[in-house]
mmCIF file of C-alpha atoms in Angstrom:
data_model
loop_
_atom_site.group_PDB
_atom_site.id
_atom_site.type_symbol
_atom_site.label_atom_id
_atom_site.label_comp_id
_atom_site.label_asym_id
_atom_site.label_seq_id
_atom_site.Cartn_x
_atom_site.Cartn_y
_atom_site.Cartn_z
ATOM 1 C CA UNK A 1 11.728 -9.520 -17.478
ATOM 2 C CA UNK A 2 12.544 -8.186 -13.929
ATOM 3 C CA UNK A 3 16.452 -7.627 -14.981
ATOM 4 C CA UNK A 4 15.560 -5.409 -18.460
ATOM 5 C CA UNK A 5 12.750 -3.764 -15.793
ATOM 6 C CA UNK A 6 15.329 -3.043 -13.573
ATOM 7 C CA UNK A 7 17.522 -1.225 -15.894
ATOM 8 C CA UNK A 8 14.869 0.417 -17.511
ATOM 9 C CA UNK A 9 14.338 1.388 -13.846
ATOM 10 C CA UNK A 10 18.339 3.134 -13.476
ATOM 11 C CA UNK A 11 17.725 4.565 -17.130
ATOM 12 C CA UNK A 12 15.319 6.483 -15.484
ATOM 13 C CA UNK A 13 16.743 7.451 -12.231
ATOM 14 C CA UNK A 14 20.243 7.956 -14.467
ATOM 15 C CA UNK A 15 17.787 10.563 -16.480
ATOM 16 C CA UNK A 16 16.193 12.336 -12.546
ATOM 17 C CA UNK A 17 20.056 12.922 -12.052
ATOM 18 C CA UNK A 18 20.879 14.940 -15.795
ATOM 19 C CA UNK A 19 17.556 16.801 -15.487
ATOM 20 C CA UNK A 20 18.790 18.443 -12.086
ATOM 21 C CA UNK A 21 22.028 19.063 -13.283
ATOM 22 C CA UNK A 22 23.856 16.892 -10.483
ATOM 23 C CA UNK A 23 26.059 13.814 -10.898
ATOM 24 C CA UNK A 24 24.810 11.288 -8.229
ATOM 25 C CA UNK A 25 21.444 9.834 -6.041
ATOM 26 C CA UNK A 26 21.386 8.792 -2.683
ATOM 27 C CA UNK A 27 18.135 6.238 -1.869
ATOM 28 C CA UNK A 28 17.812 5.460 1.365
ATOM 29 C CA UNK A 29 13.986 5.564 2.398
ATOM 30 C CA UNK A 30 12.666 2.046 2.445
ATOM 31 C CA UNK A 31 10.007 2.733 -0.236
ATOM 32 C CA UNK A 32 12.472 4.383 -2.254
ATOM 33 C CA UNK A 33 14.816 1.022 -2.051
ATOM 34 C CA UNK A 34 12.019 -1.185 -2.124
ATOM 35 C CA UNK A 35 10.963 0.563 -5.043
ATOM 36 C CA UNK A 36 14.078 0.769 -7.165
ATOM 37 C CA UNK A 37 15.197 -3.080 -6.205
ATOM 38 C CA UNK A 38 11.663 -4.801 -6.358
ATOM 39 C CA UNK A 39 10.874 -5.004 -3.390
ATOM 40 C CA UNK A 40 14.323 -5.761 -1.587
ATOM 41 C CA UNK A 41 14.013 -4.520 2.532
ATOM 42 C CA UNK A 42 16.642 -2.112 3.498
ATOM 43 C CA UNK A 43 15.208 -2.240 7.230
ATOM 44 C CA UNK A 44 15.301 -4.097 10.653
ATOM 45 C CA UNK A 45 12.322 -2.576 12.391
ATOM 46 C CA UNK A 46 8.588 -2.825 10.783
ATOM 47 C CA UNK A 47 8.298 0.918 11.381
ATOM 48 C CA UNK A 48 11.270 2.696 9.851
ATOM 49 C CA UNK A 49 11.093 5.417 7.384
ATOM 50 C CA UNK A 50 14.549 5.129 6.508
ATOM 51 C CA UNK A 51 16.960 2.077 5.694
ATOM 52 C CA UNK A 52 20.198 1.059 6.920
ATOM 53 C CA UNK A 53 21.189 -0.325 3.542
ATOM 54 C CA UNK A 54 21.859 2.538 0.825
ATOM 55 C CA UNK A 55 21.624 2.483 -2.983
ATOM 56 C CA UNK A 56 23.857 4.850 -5.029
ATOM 57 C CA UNK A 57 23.955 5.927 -8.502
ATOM 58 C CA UNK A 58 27.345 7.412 -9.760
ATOM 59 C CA UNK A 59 28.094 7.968 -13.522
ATOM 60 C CA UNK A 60 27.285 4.970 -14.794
ATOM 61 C CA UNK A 61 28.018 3.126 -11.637
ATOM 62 C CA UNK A 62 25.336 1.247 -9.677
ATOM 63 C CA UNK A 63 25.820 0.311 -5.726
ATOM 64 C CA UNK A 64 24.694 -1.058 -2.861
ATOM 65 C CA UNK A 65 26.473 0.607 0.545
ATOM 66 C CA UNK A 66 25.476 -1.246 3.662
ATOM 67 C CA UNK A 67 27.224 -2.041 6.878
ATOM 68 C CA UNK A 68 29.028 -5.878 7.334
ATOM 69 C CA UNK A 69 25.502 -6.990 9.625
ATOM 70 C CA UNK A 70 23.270 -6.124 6.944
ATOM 71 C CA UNK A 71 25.653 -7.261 3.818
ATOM 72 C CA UNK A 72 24.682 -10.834 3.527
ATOM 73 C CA UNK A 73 20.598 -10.577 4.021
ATOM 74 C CA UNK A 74 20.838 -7.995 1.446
ATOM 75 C CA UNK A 75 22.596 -10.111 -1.235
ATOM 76 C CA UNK A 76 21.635 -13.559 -0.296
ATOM 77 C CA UNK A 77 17.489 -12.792 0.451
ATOM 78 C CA UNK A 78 16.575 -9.274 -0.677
ATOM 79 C CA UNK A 79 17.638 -9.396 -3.574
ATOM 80 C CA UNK A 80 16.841 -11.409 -6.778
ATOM 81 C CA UNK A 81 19.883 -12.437 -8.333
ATOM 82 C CA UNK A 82 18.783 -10.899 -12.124
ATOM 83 C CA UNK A 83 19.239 -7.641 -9.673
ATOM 84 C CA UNK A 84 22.122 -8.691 -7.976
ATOM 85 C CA UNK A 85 24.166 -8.926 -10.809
ATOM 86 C CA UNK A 86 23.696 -5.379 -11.682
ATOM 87 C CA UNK A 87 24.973 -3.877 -8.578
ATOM 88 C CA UNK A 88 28.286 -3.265 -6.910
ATOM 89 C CA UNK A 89 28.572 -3.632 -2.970
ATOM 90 C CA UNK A 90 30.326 -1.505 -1.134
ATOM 91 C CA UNK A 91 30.550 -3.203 2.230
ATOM 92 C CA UNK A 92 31.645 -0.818 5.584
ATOM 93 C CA UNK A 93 32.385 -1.600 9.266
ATOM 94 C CA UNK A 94 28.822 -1.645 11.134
ATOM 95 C CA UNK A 95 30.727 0.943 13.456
ATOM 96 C CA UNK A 96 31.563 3.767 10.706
ATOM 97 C CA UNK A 97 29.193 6.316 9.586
ATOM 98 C CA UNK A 98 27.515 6.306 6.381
ATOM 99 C CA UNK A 99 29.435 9.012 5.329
ATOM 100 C CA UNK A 100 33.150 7.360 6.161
ATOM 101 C CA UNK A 101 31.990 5.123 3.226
ATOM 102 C CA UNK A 102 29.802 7.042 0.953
ATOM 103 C CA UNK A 103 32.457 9.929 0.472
ATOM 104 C CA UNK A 104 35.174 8.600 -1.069
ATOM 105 C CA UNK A 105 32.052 8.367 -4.230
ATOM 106 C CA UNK A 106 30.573 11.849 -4.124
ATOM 107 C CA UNK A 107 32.788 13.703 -2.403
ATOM 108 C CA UNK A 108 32.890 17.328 -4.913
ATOM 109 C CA UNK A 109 30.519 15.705 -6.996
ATOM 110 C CA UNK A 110 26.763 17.185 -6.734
ATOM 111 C CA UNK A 111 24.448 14.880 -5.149
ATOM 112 C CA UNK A 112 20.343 14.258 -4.800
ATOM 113 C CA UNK A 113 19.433 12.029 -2.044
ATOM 114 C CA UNK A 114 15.899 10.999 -0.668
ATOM 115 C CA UNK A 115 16.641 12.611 2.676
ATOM 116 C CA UNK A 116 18.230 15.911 2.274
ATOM 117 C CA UNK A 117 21.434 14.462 3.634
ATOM 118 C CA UNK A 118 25.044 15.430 3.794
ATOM 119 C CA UNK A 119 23.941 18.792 2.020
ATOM 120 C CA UNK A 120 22.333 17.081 -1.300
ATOM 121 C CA UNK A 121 19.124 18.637 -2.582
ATOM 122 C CA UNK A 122 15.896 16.200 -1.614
ATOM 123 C CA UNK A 123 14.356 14.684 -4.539
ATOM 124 C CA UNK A 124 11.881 12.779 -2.790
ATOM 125 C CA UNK A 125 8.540 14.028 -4.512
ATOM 126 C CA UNK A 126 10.276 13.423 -7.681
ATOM 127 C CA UNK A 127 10.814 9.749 -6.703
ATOM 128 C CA UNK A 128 7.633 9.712 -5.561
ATOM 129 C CA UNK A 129 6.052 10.642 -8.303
ATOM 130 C CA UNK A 130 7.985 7.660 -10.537
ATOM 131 C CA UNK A 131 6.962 4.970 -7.890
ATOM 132 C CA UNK A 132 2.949 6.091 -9.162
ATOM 133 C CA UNK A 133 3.017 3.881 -12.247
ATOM 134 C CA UNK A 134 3.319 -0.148 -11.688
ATOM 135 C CA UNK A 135 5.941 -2.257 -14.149
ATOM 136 C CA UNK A 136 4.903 -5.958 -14.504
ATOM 137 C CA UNK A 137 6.900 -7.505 -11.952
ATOM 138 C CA UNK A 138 5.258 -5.185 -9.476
ATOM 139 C CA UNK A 139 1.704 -6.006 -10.827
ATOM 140 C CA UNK A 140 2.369 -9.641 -10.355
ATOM 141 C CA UNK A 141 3.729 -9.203 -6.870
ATOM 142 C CA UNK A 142 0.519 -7.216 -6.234
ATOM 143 C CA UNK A 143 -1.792 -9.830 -7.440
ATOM 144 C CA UNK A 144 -0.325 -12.585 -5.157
ATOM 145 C CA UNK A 145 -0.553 -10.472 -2.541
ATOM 146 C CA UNK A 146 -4.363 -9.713 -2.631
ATOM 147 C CA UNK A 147 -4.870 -13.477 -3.416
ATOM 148 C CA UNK A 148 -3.315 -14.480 -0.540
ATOM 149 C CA UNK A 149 -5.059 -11.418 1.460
ATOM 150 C CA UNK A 150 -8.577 -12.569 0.555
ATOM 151 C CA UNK A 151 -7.578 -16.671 1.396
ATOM 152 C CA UNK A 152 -6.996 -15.010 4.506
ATOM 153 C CA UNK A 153 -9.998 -13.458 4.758
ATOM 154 C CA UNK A 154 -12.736 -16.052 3.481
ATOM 155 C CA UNK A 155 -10.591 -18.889 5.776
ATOM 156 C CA UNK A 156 -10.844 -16.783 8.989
ATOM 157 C CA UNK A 157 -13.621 -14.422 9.309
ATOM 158 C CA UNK A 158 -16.463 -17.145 9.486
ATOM 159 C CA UNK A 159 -14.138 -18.646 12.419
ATOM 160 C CA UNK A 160 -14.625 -15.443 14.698
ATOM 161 C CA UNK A 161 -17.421 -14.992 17.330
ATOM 162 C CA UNK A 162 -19.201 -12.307 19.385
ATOM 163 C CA UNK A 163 -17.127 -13.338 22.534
ATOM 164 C CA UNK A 164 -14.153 -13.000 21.226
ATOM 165 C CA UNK A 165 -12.029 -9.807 21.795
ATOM 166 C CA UNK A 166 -10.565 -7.497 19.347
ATOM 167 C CA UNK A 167 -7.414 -8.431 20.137
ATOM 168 C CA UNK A 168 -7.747 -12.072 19.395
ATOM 169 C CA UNK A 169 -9.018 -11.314 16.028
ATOM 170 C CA UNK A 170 -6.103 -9.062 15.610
ATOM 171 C CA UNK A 171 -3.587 -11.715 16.752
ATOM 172 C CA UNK A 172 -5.119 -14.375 14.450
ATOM 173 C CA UNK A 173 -5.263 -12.159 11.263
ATOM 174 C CA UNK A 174 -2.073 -10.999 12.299
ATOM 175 C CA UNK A 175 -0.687 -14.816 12.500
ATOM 176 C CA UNK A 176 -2.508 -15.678 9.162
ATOM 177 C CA UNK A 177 -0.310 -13.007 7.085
ATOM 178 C CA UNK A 178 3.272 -13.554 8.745
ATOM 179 C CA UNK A 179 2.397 -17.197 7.782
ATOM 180 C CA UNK A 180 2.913 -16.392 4.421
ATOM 181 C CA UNK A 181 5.313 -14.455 3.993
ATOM 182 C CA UNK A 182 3.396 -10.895 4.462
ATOM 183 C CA UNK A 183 4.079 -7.944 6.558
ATOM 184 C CA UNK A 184 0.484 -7.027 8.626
ATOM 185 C CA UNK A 185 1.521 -3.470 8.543
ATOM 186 C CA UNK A 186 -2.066 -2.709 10.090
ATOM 187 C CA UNK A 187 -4.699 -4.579 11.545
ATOM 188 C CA UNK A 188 -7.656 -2.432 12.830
ATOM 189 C CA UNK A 189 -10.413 -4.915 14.245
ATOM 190 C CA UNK A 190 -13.665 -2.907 14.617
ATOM 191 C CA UNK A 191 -16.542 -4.657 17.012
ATOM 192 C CA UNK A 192 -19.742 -3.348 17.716
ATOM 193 C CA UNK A 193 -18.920 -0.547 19.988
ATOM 194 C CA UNK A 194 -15.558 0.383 18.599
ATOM 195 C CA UNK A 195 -16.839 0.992 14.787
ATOM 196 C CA UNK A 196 -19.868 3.352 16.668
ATOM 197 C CA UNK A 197 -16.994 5.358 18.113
ATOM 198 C CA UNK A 198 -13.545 5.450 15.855
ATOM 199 C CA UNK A 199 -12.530 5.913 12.440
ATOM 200 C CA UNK A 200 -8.908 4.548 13.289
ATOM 201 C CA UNK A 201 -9.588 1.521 16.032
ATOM 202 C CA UNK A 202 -6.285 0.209 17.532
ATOM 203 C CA UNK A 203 -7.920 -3.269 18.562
ATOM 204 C CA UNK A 204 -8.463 -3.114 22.503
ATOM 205 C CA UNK A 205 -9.443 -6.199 25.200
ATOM 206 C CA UNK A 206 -12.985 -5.761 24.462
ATOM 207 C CA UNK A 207 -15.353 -8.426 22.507
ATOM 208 C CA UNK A 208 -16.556 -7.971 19.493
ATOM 209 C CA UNK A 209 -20.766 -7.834 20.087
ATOM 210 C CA UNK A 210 -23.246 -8.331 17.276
ATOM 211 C CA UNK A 211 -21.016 -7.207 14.677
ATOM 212 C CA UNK A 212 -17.631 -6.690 13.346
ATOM 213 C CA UNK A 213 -15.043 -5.530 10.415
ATOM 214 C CA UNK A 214 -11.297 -6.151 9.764
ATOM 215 C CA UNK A 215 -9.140 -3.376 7.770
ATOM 216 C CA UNK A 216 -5.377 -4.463 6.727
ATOM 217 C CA UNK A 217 -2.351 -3.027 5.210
ATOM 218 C CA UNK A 218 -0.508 -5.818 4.471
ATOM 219 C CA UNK A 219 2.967 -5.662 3.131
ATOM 220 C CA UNK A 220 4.993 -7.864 0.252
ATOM 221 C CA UNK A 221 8.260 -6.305 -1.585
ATOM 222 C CA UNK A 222 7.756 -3.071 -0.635
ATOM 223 C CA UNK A 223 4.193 -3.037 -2.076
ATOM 224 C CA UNK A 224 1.047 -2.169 0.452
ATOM 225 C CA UNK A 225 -2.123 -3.628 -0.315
ATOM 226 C CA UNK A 226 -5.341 -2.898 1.729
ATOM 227 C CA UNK A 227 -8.500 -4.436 2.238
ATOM 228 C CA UNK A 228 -12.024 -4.522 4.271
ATOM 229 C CA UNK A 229 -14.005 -7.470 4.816
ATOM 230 C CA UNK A 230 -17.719 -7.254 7.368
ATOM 231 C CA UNK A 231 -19.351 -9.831 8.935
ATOM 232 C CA UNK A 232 -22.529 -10.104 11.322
ATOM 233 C CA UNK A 233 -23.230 -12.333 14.273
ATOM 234 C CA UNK A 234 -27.458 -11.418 14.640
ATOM 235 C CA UNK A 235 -29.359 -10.294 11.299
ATOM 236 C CA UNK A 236 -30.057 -6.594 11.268
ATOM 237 C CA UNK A 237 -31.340 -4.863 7.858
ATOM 238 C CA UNK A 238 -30.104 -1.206 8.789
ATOM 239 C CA UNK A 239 -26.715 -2.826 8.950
ATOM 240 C CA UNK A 240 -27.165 -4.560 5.270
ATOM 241 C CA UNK A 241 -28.750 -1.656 4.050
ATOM 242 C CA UNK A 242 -25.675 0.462 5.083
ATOM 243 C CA UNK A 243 -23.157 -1.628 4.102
ATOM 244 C CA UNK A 244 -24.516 -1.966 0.555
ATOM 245 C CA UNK A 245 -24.839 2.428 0.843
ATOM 246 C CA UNK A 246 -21.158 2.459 1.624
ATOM 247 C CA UNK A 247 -20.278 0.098 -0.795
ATOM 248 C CA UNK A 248 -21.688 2.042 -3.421
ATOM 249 C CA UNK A 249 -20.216 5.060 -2.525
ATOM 250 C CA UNK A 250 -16.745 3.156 -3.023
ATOM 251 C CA UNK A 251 -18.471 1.966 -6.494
ATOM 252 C CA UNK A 252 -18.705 5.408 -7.685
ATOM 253 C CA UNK A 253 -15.043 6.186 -6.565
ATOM 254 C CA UNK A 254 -14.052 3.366 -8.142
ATOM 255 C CA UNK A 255 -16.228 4.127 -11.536
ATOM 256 C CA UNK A 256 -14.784 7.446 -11.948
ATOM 257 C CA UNK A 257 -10.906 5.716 -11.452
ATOM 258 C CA UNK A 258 -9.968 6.086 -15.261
ATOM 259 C CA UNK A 259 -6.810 6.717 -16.947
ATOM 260 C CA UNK A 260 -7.212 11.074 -17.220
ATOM 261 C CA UNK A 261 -9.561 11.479 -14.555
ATOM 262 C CA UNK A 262 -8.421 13.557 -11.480
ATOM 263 C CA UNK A 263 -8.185 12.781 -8.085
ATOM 264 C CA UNK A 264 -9.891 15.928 -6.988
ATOM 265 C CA UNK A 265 -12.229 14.531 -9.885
ATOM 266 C CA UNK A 266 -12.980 11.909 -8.062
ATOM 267 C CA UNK A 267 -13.439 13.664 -4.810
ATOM 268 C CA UNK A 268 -16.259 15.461 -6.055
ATOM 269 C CA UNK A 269 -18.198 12.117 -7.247
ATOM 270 C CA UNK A 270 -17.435 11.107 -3.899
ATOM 271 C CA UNK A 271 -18.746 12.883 -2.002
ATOM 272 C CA UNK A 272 -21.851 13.431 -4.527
ATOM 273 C CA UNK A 273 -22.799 9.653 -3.484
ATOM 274 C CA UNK A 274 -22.498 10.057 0.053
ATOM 275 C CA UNK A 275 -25.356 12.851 -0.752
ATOM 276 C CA UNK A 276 -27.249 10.154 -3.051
ATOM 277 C CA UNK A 277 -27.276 7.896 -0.173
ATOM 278 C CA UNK A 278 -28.451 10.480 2.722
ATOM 279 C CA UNK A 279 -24.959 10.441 4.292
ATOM 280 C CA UNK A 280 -23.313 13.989 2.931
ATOM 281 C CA UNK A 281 -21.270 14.852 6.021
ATOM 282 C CA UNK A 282 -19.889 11.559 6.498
ATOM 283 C CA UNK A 283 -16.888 12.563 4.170
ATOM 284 C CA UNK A 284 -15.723 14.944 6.984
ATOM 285 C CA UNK A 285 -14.896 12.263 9.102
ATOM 286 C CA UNK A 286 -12.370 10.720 7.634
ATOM 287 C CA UNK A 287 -10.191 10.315 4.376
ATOM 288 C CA UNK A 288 -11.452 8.766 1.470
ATOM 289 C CA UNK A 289 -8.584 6.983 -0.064
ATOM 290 C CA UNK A 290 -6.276 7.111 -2.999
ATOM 291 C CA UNK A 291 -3.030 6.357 -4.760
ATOM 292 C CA UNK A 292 -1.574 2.946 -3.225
ATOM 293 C CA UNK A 293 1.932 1.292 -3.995
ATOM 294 C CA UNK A 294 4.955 1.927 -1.515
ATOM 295 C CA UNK A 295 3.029 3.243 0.928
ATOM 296 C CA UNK A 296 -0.640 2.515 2.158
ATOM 297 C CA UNK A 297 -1.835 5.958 0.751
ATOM 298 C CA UNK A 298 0.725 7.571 -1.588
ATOM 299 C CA UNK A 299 -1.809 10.354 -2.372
ATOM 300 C CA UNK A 300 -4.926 11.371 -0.015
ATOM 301 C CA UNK A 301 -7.339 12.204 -2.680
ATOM 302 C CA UNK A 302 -9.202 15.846 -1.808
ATOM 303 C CA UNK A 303 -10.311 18.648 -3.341
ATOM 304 C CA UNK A 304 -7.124 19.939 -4.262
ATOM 305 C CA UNK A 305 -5.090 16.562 -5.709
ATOM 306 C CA UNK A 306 -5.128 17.427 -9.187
ATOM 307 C CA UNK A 307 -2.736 14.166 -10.245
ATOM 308 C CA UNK A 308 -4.022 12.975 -12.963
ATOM 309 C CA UNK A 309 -4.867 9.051 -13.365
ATOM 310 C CA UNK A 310 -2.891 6.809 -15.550
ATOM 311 C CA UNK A 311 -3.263 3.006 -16.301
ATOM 312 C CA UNK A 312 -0.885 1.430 -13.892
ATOM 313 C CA UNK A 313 -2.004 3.226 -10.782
ATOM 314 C CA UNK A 314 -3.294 1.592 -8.128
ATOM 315 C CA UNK A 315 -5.838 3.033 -5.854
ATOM 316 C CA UNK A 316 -7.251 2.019 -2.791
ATOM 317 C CA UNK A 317 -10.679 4.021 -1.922
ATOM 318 C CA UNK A 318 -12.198 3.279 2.052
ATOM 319 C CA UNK A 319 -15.555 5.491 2.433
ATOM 320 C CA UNK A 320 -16.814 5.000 5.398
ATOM 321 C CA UNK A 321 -20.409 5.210 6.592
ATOM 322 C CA UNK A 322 -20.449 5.204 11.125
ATOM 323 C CA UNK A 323 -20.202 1.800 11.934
ATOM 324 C CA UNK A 324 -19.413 0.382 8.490
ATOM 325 C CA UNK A 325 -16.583 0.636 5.661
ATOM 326 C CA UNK A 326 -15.862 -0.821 2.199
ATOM 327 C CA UNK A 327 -12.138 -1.042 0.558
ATOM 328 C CA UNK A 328 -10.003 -3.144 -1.443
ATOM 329 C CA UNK A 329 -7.016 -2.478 -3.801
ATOM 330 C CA UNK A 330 -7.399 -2.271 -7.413
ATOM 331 C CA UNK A 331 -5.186 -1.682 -10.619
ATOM 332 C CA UNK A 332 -6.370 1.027 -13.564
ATOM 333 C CA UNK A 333 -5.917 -0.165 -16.697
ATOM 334 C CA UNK A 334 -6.313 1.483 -19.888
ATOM 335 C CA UNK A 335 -10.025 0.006 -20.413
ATOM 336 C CA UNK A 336 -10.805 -0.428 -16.966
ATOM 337 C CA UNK A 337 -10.305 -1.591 -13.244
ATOM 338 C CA UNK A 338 -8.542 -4.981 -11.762
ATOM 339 C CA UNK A 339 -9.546 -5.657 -8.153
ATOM 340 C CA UNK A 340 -6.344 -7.207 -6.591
ATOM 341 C CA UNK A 341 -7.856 -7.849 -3.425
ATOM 342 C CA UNK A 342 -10.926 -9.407 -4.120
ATOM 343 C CA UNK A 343 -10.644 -11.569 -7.312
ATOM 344 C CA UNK A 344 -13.134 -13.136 -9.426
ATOM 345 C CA UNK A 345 -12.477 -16.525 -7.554
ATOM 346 C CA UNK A 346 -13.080 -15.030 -4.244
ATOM 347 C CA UNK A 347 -15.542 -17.368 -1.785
ATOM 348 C CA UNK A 348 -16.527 -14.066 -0.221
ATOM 349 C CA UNK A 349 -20.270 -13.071 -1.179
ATOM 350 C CA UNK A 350 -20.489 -10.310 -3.516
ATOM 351 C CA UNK A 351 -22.852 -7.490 -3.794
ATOM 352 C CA UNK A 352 -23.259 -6.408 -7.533
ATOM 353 C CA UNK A 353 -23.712 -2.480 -7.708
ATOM 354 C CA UNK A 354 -24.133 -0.764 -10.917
ATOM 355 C CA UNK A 355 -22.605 2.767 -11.765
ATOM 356 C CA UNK A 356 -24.028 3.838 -15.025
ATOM 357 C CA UNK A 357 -22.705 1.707 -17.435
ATOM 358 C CA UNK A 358 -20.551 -0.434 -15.228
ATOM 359 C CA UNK A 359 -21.360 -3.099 -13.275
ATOM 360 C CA UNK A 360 -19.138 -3.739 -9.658
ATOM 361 C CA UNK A 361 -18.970 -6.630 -7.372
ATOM 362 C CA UNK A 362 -18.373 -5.647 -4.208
ATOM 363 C CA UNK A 363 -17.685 -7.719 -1.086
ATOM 364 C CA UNK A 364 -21.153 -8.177 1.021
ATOM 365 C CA UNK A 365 -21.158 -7.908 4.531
ATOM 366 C CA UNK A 366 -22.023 -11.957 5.673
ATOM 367 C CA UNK A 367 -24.341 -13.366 8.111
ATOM 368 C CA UNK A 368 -22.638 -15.668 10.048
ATOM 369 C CA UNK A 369 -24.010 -18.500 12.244
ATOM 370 C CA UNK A 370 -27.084 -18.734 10.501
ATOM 371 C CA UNK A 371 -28.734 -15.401 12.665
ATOM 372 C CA UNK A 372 -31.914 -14.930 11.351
#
């Protein structure tokens, strides 16, 4: 499945390079790569945009161009071998220049790239816009990832306290994921003053207080799922109340995520339930979500995303109410929605919310320590 996936995957790329008229394609950002190998990591450091490993389309010629350091990782751990045996490798001296090696193959010829480099035309929001739509292999890879997420999850958060700090909830979320296997791309730890005051809290040596959320962006092949879970340490009904308001502001996001719906679309109904719920400027204070995949947010849904929805999206709403937030990761399909972070065998308590004719499960925020 992945190999005939794969070269359905060049048949299209081999088709991006006839529709512009030019005779070669550069990739070199890492969710471009990641992408176009299943989730193979062209990088060293967490952070970069841009890989030191290079794939190459020629003619009918397929290769990988990395340095000698990089060579063996690439072919002996990035890559699955169904993939492997598609590609060339063109191997170069870690202390040449991309170009030394990548000339001799395009030199005259007319080349796209990902970056704009060596004087090729940037075909990045093309690429973008073919990473939108899942295959299988990806779908499976997403699934594991949000089973593994919400282990994490429904393990750890009834192990945290008031006194601890944000930091050592970020540290031991942090240590569940690398654990197995996943990249924490993000870990936001919100306590009790920090989710009064930021949107975006980079966890700080404070402790947590009477209440507290975790947000991730967690990272497997390439693929970036995300996911909120909220717990209290003392019983407080505004808190439940508002949790349950956010969550079904999410719900109607998530209700309206159907193959032909806009994003904008969606935007509207979104910020029509944070009026339902007595909340309408809360929408101004931060994003509301959208397209996942390669990146945590592919597309920012507002009023002027007009991308239309098609089964094998993914989207990842977060609405946010001050002090409380509701997210998870979930695929469209053609007769509805798969939640990949917070399946139907998930030990989390769920809230069920229901949107017209639908009926959602959300994640509930949980009393811990029997507070009463």
């Amino acid at each position: 499945m992945l190999r005939e996936a794969f070269r359905e995957r060049i048949k299209t790329l081999k088709k991006l390079i006839e529709d512009e008229h030019a005779e070669a394609l550069l990739i070199s950002r890492c969710d471009n790569f990641a992408w176009v190998t299943f989730g193979a990591r062209n990088y060293v450091t967490i952070n970069s945009e841009v890989g030191s490993v290079h794939f190459l389309i020629v003619e009918d010629f397929v290769y990988i161009l990395t340095d000698n350091i990089e060579r063996k990782r690439i072919e002996q751990e990035e890559l699955s071998e169904d993939i492997a045996n598609e590609v060339e490798f063109a191997e170069y001296m870690w202390s040449k220049g991309l170009w030394d090696v990548l000339k001799s193959f395009v030199q005259g010829k007319r080349l796209l790239s990902d970056t704009g480099w060596f004087d090729s035309r940037n075909v990045s929001d093309k690429l973008k816009q073919l990473r939108l739509v899942l295959a299988e292999p990806e779908i499976e890879t997403y699934r594991w990832i949000g089973k593994n997420c919400d282990e994490i999850f429904s393990n750890l958060m009834p192990k945290f306290s008031p006194e601890m700090t944000e930091w050592e909830v970020q540290s031991q979320i942090t240590q569940a994921f690398v654990e197995r296997g996943i990249e924490p791309v993000l870990v936001l730890v919100f306590g009790e003053e920090s989710a009064q005051l930021y949107r975006h809290n980079l966890p700080r040596s404070v402790k947590v207080g009477s209440k507290l959320f975790v947000s991730v962006c967690v990272r497997k092949k390439g693929l970036i799922l995300s996911s909120t879970r909220s717990v209290l340490f003392t019983r407080n009904e505004t808190w439940i109340k508002q949790h349950r308001d956010n969550c079904y502001v999410e719900a109607i996001a998530l209700a309206n995520s159907r193959p032909g719906k806009k994003l904008n679309e969606v935007f509207e109904e979104i910020k029509k339930a944070y009026a339902s719920v007595n909340r309408p400027h809360e929408w101004f204070l931060h994003h509301q979500g959208g397209l996942a995949g390669y990146n945590a947010r592919e597309v920012v849904a507002n009023e002027k995303t007009d991308y239309t929805l098609r089964s094998g999206n993914v989207v990842a709403w977060n609405p946010t109410i001050t002090g409380t937030k509701s997210e998870d990761t979930f695929l469209i399909l053609e007769d509805g929605l798969e939640c990949l972070s917070y399946p139907e065998t998930s030990e989390w308590p769920g809230v069920e919310l229901q949107v017209g004719s639908i009926t959602l499960r959300r994640p509930d925020i949980v009393l811990l320590r029997g507070g009463g």
